[in-house]
Coordinates of C-alpha atoms in Angstrom, one line a residue:
T1 CA -75.4 163.7 150.9
M2 CA -71.4 162.7 150.7
S3 CA -69.7 164.9 148.3
L4 CA -68.1 163.9 145.6
R5 CA -65.1 164.3 146.5
E6 CA -65.5 161.8 149.3
H7 CA -67.0 159.2 146.7
A8 CA -64.2 159.3 144.5
L9 CA -62.0 158.8 147.8
S10 CA -64.2 155.6 148.4
L11 CA -63.6 154.3 145.2
F12 CA -59.7 154.9 144.8
R13 CA -59.4 153.7 148.3
S14 CA -61.4 150.4 147.7
A15 CA -59.6 149.9 144.1
V16 CA -56.1 150.0 145.9
G17 CA -57.3 147.7 148.3
T18 CA -58.0 145.1 146.1
V19 CA -54.6 145.0 145.0
R20 CA -52.9 145.3 147.9
P21 CA -50.2 142.5 148.6
A22 CA -51.7 140.9 151.3
P23 CA -55.5 140.8 150.3
M24 CA -54.7 140.0 147.3
L25 CA -52.7 136.8 148.1
K26 CA -55.0 135.5 150.6
R27 CA -58.0 135.5 148.0
A28 CA -55.8 133.7 145.3
L29 CA -53.9 131.3 147.3
K30 CA -55.1 128.4 149.6
L31 CA -53.0 125.6 150.7
Q32 CA -54.4 122.2 151.1
R33 CA -53.1 120.3 154.2
D34 CA -54.1 116.9 153.7
D35 CA -52.5 113.5 152.9
C36 CA -51.3 114.5 149.5
P37 CA -50.8 118.5 150.7
Q38 CA -51.5 120.7 147.5
L39 CA -51.5 124.6 146.5
L40 CA -54.2 126.0 145.4
V41 CA -53.9 129.1 143.3
K42 CA -56.9 130.5 141.7
G43 CA -58.8 127.1 141.7
Q44 CA -55.4 125.7 139.6
A45 CA -54.2 122.5 142.1
F46 CA -50.5 122.5 142.5
P47 CA -49.3 118.9 144.8
V48 CA -46.6 119.6 147.0
K49 CA -44.6 116.6 146.6
R50 CA -41.1 117.6 148.9
D51 CA -40.5 121.1 149.5
L52 CA -41.8 124.5 149.0
Y53 CA -39.3 127.0 148.1
L54 CA -40.0 130.8 147.5
V55 CA -38.4 133.9 145.9
G56 CA -39.1 137.4 144.7
F57 CA -38.4 140.9 143.5
G58 CA -39.6 144.4 143.1
K59 CA -41.6 146.9 145.6
A60 CA -44.8 145.1 146.7
V61 CA -43.0 141.6 147.0
L62 CA -42.4 142.5 151.0
G63 CA -45.9 142.4 151.3
M64 CA -46.2 139.6 148.8
A65 CA -43.8 137.4 150.9
A66 CA -45.3 138.3 154.2
A67 CA -48.6 137.1 153.2
A68 CA -47.4 133.9 151.5
E69 CA -45.7 132.8 154.3
E70 CA -48.9 133.1 156.8
I71 CA -50.5 131.2 154.2
L72 CA -47.7 128.5 153.5
G73 CA -46.6 128.1 157.0
D74 CA -44.5 125.4 158.2
H75 CA -45.1 123.8 154.6
L76 CA -42.2 126.6 153.1
T77 CA -38.7 125.2 153.3
R78 CA -36.9 128.4 152.5
G79 CA -36.8 131.7 150.6
I80 CA -35.3 134.6 149.2
I81 CA -36.5 138.1 148.1
N82 CA -35.0 141.1 146.7
V83 CA -36.5 144.2 147.7
P84 CA -35.7 147.9 147.3
L85 CA -33.1 149.9 149.6
G86 CA -34.6 151.0 152.9
I87 CA -38.2 149.9 152.0
Q88 CA -38.3 148.1 155.3
E89 CA -37.6 150.7 157.6
S90 CA -40.2 153.0 155.6
L91 CA -43.0 150.2 155.9
R92 CA -41.9 150.2 159.9
Q93 CA -41.9 154.0 160.2
A94 CA -45.8 154.2 158.6
G95 CA -47.1 151.6 160.7
M96 CA -47.6 148.8 158.0
Q97 CA -46.5 145.9 160.7
E98 CA -48.8 143.3 158.1
M99 CA -46.3 144.1 155.1
L100 CA -42.9 142.9 157.2
L101 CA -41.6 139.6 157.4
K102 CA -42.4 137.5 161.7
P103 CA -39.0 137.8 163.3
H104 CA -38.2 134.2 162.9
S105 CA -39.3 134.1 159.1
K106 CA -37.6 131.5 156.6
I107 CA -37.0 134.0 154.2
Q108 CA -34.1 136.2 154.0
V109 CA -34.5 140.0 152.8
I110 CA -31.8 141.4 150.8
E111 CA -32.7 145.1 150.2
G112 CA -30.5 146.8 147.4
A113 CA -31.1 148.7 143.7
K114 CA -30.8 152.0 145.3
N115 CA -32.4 154.5 143.5
N116 CA -34.3 152.0 141.2
L117 CA -30.3 151.0 139.6
P118 CA -28.9 147.8 139.9
D119 CA -26.3 147.3 142.3
A120 CA -23.7 145.0 143.8
E121 CA -26.6 144.4 146.7
A122 CA -29.1 143.5 144.1
L123 CA -26.6 141.5 142.3
K124 CA -25.6 139.4 145.6
G125 CA -29.5 138.6 146.0
A126 CA -29.6 137.7 142.4
V127 CA -26.9 135.6 142.9
A128 CA -28.2 133.9 146.4
I129 CA -31.7 133.4 144.1
Q130 CA -30.3 132.0 141.1
K131 CA -28.3 129.2 143.4
L132 CA -31.6 128.8 145.0
A133 CA -33.2 127.5 141.5
E134 CA -30.2 125.8 140.2
G135 CA -30.6 123.1 143.2
L136 CA -34.2 122.3 142.9
T137 CA -35.6 118.6 142.0
A138 CA -38.5 117.4 139.6
D139 CA -40.4 116.8 143.2
D140 CA -39.7 120.4 144.4
L141 CA -42.0 123.5 143.8
L142 CA -41.2 127.0 143.7
L143 CA -43.3 130.0 144.3
V144 CA -41.7 133.0 142.7
L145 CA -43.1 136.7 143.7
I146 CA -42.8 138.9 140.9
S147 CA -43.8 142.7 141.8
G148 CA -43.1 144.6 137.9
R149 CA -42.0 147.8 139.7
G150 CA -38.5 148.0 140.1
G151 CA -38.6 144.2 139.7
S152 CA -36.0 144.5 136.6
A153 CA -33.7 146.4 138.9
L154 CA -33.8 144.1 141.8
L155 CA -32.7 141.0 139.1
P156 CA -29.5 141.9 137.8
A157 CA -27.3 138.8 136.7
P158 CA -25.5 139.9 134.2
I159 CA -24.1 136.4 131.6
P160 CA -20.2 135.8 132.4
P161 CA -18.0 137.5 131.3
I162 CA -20.0 140.3 131.3
L163 CA -20.0 142.7 134.7
L164 CA -22.5 144.6 136.2
E165 CA -20.9 147.9 135.4
E166 CA -20.7 147.2 131.6
K167 CA -24.3 146.0 131.2
E168 CA -25.1 149.4 133.1
K169 CA -22.8 151.4 130.9
L170 CA -24.3 149.9 127.9
T171 CA -28.2 150.3 129.3
R172 CA -27.5 154.4 130.2
M173 CA -25.5 155.0 126.6
L174 CA -28.7 153.6 125.2
A175 CA -31.2 155.6 127.2
S176 CA -29.1 158.8 126.4
R177 CA -29.6 158.0 123.1
G178 CA -33.1 157.7 123.4
A179 CA -34.0 154.3 123.0
A180 CA -37.8 153.3 124.0
I181 CA -38.3 151.6 127.3
Q182 CA -39.1 148.0 125.7
E183 CA -36.1 148.7 123.4
L184 CA -33.6 148.4 126.6
N185 CA -35.6 145.7 128.5
I186 CA -34.9 143.2 125.4
V187 CA -31.2 144.6 125.5
R188 CA -30.7 143.6 129.1
K189 CA -33.3 140.3 129.1
T190 CA -30.7 139.2 126.1
L191 CA -27.6 139.7 128.6
S192 CA -29.3 138.1 131.8
V193 CA -28.7 134.9 133.1
L194 CA -32.3 135.6 135.0
K195 CA -34.4 137.6 132.6
G196 CA -36.4 136.9 129.3
G197 CA -37.4 133.1 131.2
G198 CA -34.1 132.6 132.7
L199 CA -34.9 131.9 136.1
A200 CA -37.7 129.2 135.1
Q201 CA -35.0 127.5 132.7
L202 CA -32.5 127.6 135.6
A203 CA -35.1 125.7 138.6
H204 CA -36.2 123.1 135.6
P205 CA -37.3 120.2 136.7
A206 CA -39.1 121.7 139.4
R207 CA -42.3 122.9 139.4
V208 CA -42.6 126.8 139.1
V209 CA -45.7 128.8 140.0
S210 CA -45.5 132.7 139.6
L211 CA -48.0 135.5 141.1
I212 CA -47.6 138.9 139.4
L213 CA -48.6 141.7 140.1
S214 CA -48.6 143.6 137.0
D215 CA -47.7 147.6 136.5
V216 CA -47.4 147.7 133.0
I217 CA -50.1 148.2 130.1
G218 CA -51.7 145.3 129.0
D219 CA -49.7 142.7 131.4
P220 CA -47.6 141.3 129.0
L221 CA -45.9 138.4 130.6
D222 CA -42.5 138.8 129.4
I223 CA -42.2 142.2 129.9
I224 CA -43.4 142.8 133.4
A225 CA -39.9 142.5 135.3
S226 CA -37.9 142.0 132.3
G227 CA -40.0 138.4 132.0
P228 CA -37.5 135.9 134.7
T229 CA -40.2 132.9 134.4
A230 CA -42.1 133.7 131.0
A231 CA -40.9 132.5 127.4
S232 CA -39.1 135.5 125.8
S233 CA -40.7 136.7 122.7
H234 CA -37.2 138.3 121.5
N235 CA -34.1 136.9 120.5
V236 CA -29.9 137.6 120.2
Q237 CA -31.1 139.1 116.6
D238 CA -33.4 142.0 117.9
C239 CA -30.5 143.2 120.6
L240 CA -28.3 143.4 117.3
Q241 CA -30.9 145.2 115.5
I242 CA -31.2 147.8 118.6
L243 CA -28.1 148.3 119.0
T244 CA -26.9 148.6 115.3
K245 CA -29.9 151.4 115.2
Y246 CA -28.3 153.2 118.4
S247 CA -24.8 153.4 116.6
L248 CA -23.2 151.1 119.7
L249 CA -22.2 147.7 117.5
H250 CA -19.2 148.8 117.2
S251 CA -18.2 150.1 120.7
L252 CA -19.3 147.2 122.8
P253 CA -17.0 145.4 125.8
K254 CA -15.1 142.2 124.7
S255 CA -17.7 140.8 127.2
V256 CA -20.8 141.8 125.4
E257 CA -19.6 140.9 122.0
T258 CA -18.8 137.5 123.6
V259 CA -22.0 136.5 125.4
L260 CA -23.7 138.0 121.9
S261 CA -21.7 135.9 119.6
S262 CA -22.4 132.9 121.4
S263 CA -26.1 133.6 121.8
P264 CA -28.9 131.1 120.7
T265 CA -30.5 132.6 117.5
K266 CA -33.8 131.2 118.0
P267 CA -36.1 132.3 121.1
S268 CA -36.7 129.3 123.3
A269 CA -39.8 126.9 122.3
P270 CA -42.9 127.4 124.3
E271 CA -42.4 123.5 125.5
N272 CA -39.1 124.0 127.4
Y273 CA -42.0 126.5 130.1
S274 CA -44.7 123.3 130.7
H275 CA -43.2 123.2 134.1
V276 CA -44.3 127.0 134.4
S277 CA -47.7 128.9 135.0
N278 CA -47.6 132.4 135.3
I279 CA -50.6 134.0 137.0
I280 CA -51.2 137.6 137.2
L281 CA -52.7 138.2 140.8
G282 CA -53.3 142.1 140.6
S283 CA -53.7 144.5 137.8
N284 CA -55.1 147.9 137.1
T285 CA -57.9 146.1 135.2
L286 CA -58.6 144.1 138.5
A287 CA -58.5 147.4 140.5
L288 CA -60.8 149.1 137.9
E289 CA -63.5 146.2 138.3
E290 CA -63.8 146.8 142.2
A291 CA -64.0 150.8 141.6
K292 CA -66.9 150.2 138.9
R293 CA -68.8 147.5 141.7
Q294 CA -68.5 150.7 144.5
A295 CA -69.6 153.1 142.4
E296 CA -72.5 151.3 141.5
G297 CA -73.1 150.6 145.5
L298 CA -73.1 154.3 145.8
G299 CA -75.8 154.7 142.9
Y300 CA -73.7 155.8 139.7
A301 CA -74.1 154.6 136.5
A302 CA -70.7 153.4 136.0
L303 CA -68.8 152.7 133.1
V304 CA -64.9 151.9 132.7
L305 CA -63.4 153.3 129.5
S306 CA -59.8 151.4 129.8
A307 CA -56.8 150.1 131.4
A308 CA -54.4 151.3 129.4
V309 CA -54.7 154.9 129.0
H310 CA -51.2 156.4 128.1
G311 CA -49.6 159.2 125.9
E312 CA -48.4 162.8 126.5
V313 CA -50.6 164.3 129.7
G314 CA -52.4 167.0 128.0
R315 CA -53.9 165.2 125.1
V316 CA -55.3 162.9 127.9
A317 CA -56.5 165.6 129.7
T318 CA -58.4 166.9 126.7
L319 CA -59.7 163.3 125.7
Y320 CA -61.2 163.5 129.2
C321 CA -62.7 167.2 129.2
Q322 CA -64.0 166.3 126.2
L323 CA -65.9 163.0 127.9
I324 CA -67.5 164.7 130.4
Q325 CA -68.6 167.6 128.0
L326 CA -70.4 164.9 126.1
V327 CA -72.0 163.4 129.4
C328 CA -73.1 167.1 130.8
L329 CA -74.8 167.5 127.1
G330 CA -76.7 164.1 127.9
L331 CA -77.7 164.7 131.2
A332 CA -79.1 167.7 130.2
G333 CA -81.3 165.8 127.7
L334 CA -78.9 167.2 124.7
G335 CA -77.4 164.1 124.0
E336 CA -78.4 164.7 120.0
G337 CA -77.5 167.2 117.7
P338 CA -74.8 169.1 116.3
P339 CA -72.9 170.2 119.8
S340 CA -72.8 166.8 120.7
D341 CA -71.8 165.0 117.0
E342 CA -68.9 168.1 116.8
L343 CA -67.7 166.6 119.9
R344 CA -68.2 162.5 119.6
G345 CA -66.2 163.3 116.1
N346 CA -63.3 165.6 117.5
L347 CA -63.2 162.4 120.6
L348 CA -63.0 159.8 117.9
Q349 CA -60.4 161.5 116.4
L350 CA -58.2 162.0 119.4
A351 CA -58.4 158.4 120.6
A352 CA -57.1 157.1 117.2
Q353 CA -54.2 159.7 117.7
L354 CA -53.7 158.0 121.1
Q355 CA -54.1 154.4 120.1
I356 CA -54.9 153.5 123.3
P357 CA -54.6 149.3 123.2
G358 CA -58.1 147.6 123.1
L359 CA -60.3 150.9 123.6
D360 CA -63.1 150.6 121.6
L361 CA -64.6 154.6 121.7
E362 CA -67.8 154.1 119.7
E363 CA -68.8 150.8 121.7
F364 CA -68.3 153.1 124.9
L365 CA -70.1 156.3 123.6
Q366 CA -72.9 153.6 122.7
A367 CA -73.0 152.8 126.5
L368 CA -72.9 156.3 127.7
R369 CA -76.1 157.4 125.6
G370 CA -77.5 154.2 127.2
L371 CA -77.1 156.1 130.3
G372 CA -80.4 158.0 131.0
P373 CA -80.4 161.2 132.4
D374 CA -81.6 160.7 136.0
R375 CA -78.2 158.7 137.3
P376 CA -75.2 160.2 138.5
V377 CA -72.2 158.6 136.1
C378 CA -69.1 157.7 136.9
I379 CA -66.5 157.1 134.1
L380 CA -63.3 155.2 135.6
A381 CA -59.8 154.5 133.7
G382 CA -56.5 153.7 134.6
G383 CA -53.0 153.4 133.2
E384 CA -49.8 156.0 133.4
T385 CA -49.4 159.6 131.4
T386 CA -45.9 160.7 129.9
V387 CA -44.9 164.5 131.2
Q388 CA -42.5 166.2 129.4
L389 CA -40.7 168.0 131.9
Q390 CA -40.3 171.9 130.8
G391 CA -40.5 173.5 134.5
N392 CA -38.7 173.1 137.4
G393 CA -41.9 173.4 140.1
K394 CA -42.9 170.3 141.9
G395 CA -45.8 167.7 141.0
G396 CA -46.6 164.6 139.5
R397 CA -48.0 163.2 136.1
N398 CA -52.0 162.8 138.5
Q399 CA -51.9 166.1 139.6
E400 CA -50.7 167.8 136.5
L401 CA -53.6 165.6 134.6
A402 CA -56.1 166.7 137.5
L403 CA -55.0 170.6 137.1
R404 CA -55.5 170.3 133.6
V405 CA -59.0 168.6 133.0
G406 CA -60.0 171.3 135.5
L407 CA -58.9 173.5 133.4
G408 CA -59.7 172.7 129.9
L409 CA -63.1 172.4 131.9
H410 CA -63.8 176.2 132.4
R411 CA -62.8 176.9 129.6
A412 CA -64.8 175.3 127.7
Q413 CA -67.8 176.3 130.0
A414 CA -66.4 179.9 129.5
M415 CA -66.6 179.7 126.3
G416 CA -70.3 179.1 126.4
A417 CA -69.8 176.4 123.8
S418 CA -71.1 173.3 126.4
S419 CA -73.6 175.9 128.4
P420 CA -75.0 172.5 130.0
Q421 CA -71.7 172.0 131.8
G422 CA -72.7 174.6 134.2
R423 CA -76.0 172.3 135.5
C424 CA -73.7 169.4 136.3
E425 CA -71.2 169.0 139.4
I426 CA -68.2 167.4 138.0
L427 CA -65.1 166.2 140.0
F428 CA -62.2 164.5 138.0
L429 CA -60.1 162.4 140.5
S430 CA -56.4 161.0 139.2
G431 CA -53.7 159.0 141.5
G432 CA -51.0 156.6 141.3
T433 CA -52.0 153.5 143.5
D434 CA -48.7 152.9 144.9
G435 CA -49.5 156.2 146.9
Q436 CA -47.0 158.7 145.5
D437 CA -47.1 161.3 142.7
G438 CA -43.9 162.7 141.6
P439 CA -41.6 163.7 144.1
T440 CA -44.4 164.4 146.5
E441 CA -46.0 162.9 149.7
A442 CA -49.4 163.3 147.5
A443 CA -50.2 160.0 145.6
G444 CA -52.4 162.4 143.3
A445 CA -55.3 165.0 143.1
F446 CA -59.0 166.4 143.1
C447 CA -60.1 168.9 140.9
S448 CA -63.3 170.6 139.5
P449 CA -63.7 173.6 137.0
A450 CA -65.3 175.3 140.2
L451 CA -62.0 174.9 141.8
V452 CA -60.2 176.5 138.7
A453 CA -62.6 179.3 139.0
E454 CA -62.5 179.9 142.4
A455 CA -58.3 180.3 141.3
L456 CA -58.6 182.8 138.5
Q457 CA -60.6 184.9 141.4
E458 CA -58.1 185.2 143.4
G459 CA -55.7 186.3 140.6
L460 CA -54.1 183.3 140.7
D461 CA -52.6 182.2 137.1
V462 CA -53.2 178.4 136.6
E463 CA -51.6 178.4 133.2
A464 CA -48.1 179.4 134.8
F465 CA -48.7 176.6 137.1
L466 CA -49.0 174.4 134.3
S467 CA -45.7 175.5 132.4
N468 CA -43.5 175.3 135.4
N469 CA -45.2 171.4 136.1
D470 CA -46.1 173.1 139.7
S471 CA -49.3 171.5 140.8
Y472 CA -48.1 170.4 143.9
T473 CA -47.9 173.6 144.8
F474 CA -51.5 175.2 143.1
F475 CA -53.1 172.3 144.8
S476 CA -51.8 172.9 148.3
Q477 CA -53.5 176.9 148.2
F478 CA -56.7 175.4 148.8
Q479 CA -58.3 174.4 151.8
G480 CA -55.0 173.4 153.7
G481 CA -54.0 170.9 150.5
H482 CA -58.2 169.5 150.7
H483 CA -57.7 168.8 147.2
L484 CA -54.4 166.6 147.2
L485 CA -55.0 163.1 147.1
V486 CA -53.1 161.6 150.1
T487 CA -53.2 158.2 151.0
G488 CA -49.2 156.9 152.2
L489 CA -47.6 154.5 151.1
T490 CA -50.0 151.8 149.9
G491 CA -47.4 148.8 148.9
T492 CA -48.4 147.7 145.8
N493 CA -48.4 149.3 142.8
V494 CA -50.8 148.9 139.3
M495 CA -50.0 152.4 137.8
D496 CA -52.6 155.1 138.1
I497 CA -56.4 155.1 138.3
Q498 CA -58.8 158.2 136.7
A499 CA -62.4 158.3 138.2
I500 CA -64.7 160.9 136.9
L501 CA -67.8 161.7 138.6
I502 CA -70.8 163.7 137.7
R503 CA -74.3 164.3 138.5
A504 CA -76.7 167.0 137.3
M505 CA -77.5 170.0 140.0

């Protein structure tokens, strides 16, 4: 029989595989080449009357563009994509030729946004994309490839007379005063030519079809890469409110004042977007659905908890620990009674505090109860946790989450509170779908209460590793890093994926 680790690894790989640029585009995008050629996207048809253009921006866009060019062939007139600095070289070194454009490609590649910050190169690319969009006619079709991660930094085009440095300085000041990412994006969008629907407006009257890889919880179109082809749900009032909230209204550069005073006060009307179709091709939800299919194929009773798990890593770990204990009680035939009831109560309380969008925990626990004790259980989830850095160790949010879950389960076992857990084999995996977790070469880690028990027997202080944010060093010490999830760059990004595998011993 395969080990739980092998199962978990195969689930993770299949989940990531389904949102890799090439397979994702080939599933969704077809070109019908008869007398009236048309582009078919997930069953929707878009006639190619005259010229077909392509633009794109973001971390995964290079692979998306390579696949798109293969599908479109001669029908593609020309394209421009803005991608992160150094990405072509990284992919070349990783041997991922399929993610690179062919030598005589019609698509121009501009690399910029060093360290994910807008810079002169990114601006150059954004201006080129803007010019292309402005020159389109009603008979043209513009295909826009958007990858959330890095997409916003790669499309900087401040409304004149604002300079890129001025906009950047304002964004940094907001960030240093504690503004949330949503607030930063609202301000950026208001001061941008292309964000907040700007690109779609400039491309009018051409038909615009956006293919989107989402890296944001809930897949909100106007937030992913700051929504260049989606109607913005914010206006200049929202921007002014945020600047007031952080006491920046009276220290703005002259150029920003000029733009804000002449901005339209109403958000643009939805009918101004009738020429646009925004289609989400890849998301955390799609990746989890694929993992669930694979888990069922391996004989698991599989359930998806949520694709929107977020919150402080310690609290999320507690949520997972309590869920696992509940499943173990169920597998031991103790699904009813005081211990289970207490766990259920704690879980519902914690879930309410974490406010995970769209999670109906009552319903989920009901489904868990109906699983029966004879099959191994697989619980899948996704999203993105946050870590408050205290130490100077090496690790990332996924490795830290895995270690916290392992430690939490080991403690519960030691307290004897849920002895049935001892009769279960448990494995927890958390990994970043882009193949990178924090500043390490790992994408995440596998952990179990047994591993933590082994570490404690060897005299390792697991707590100390956690308080120093040093989960990577911890996992590196066992079986030559066998518990680290190392995938290499994947060329995609739909946040993180967690898998919990449990079988009765």
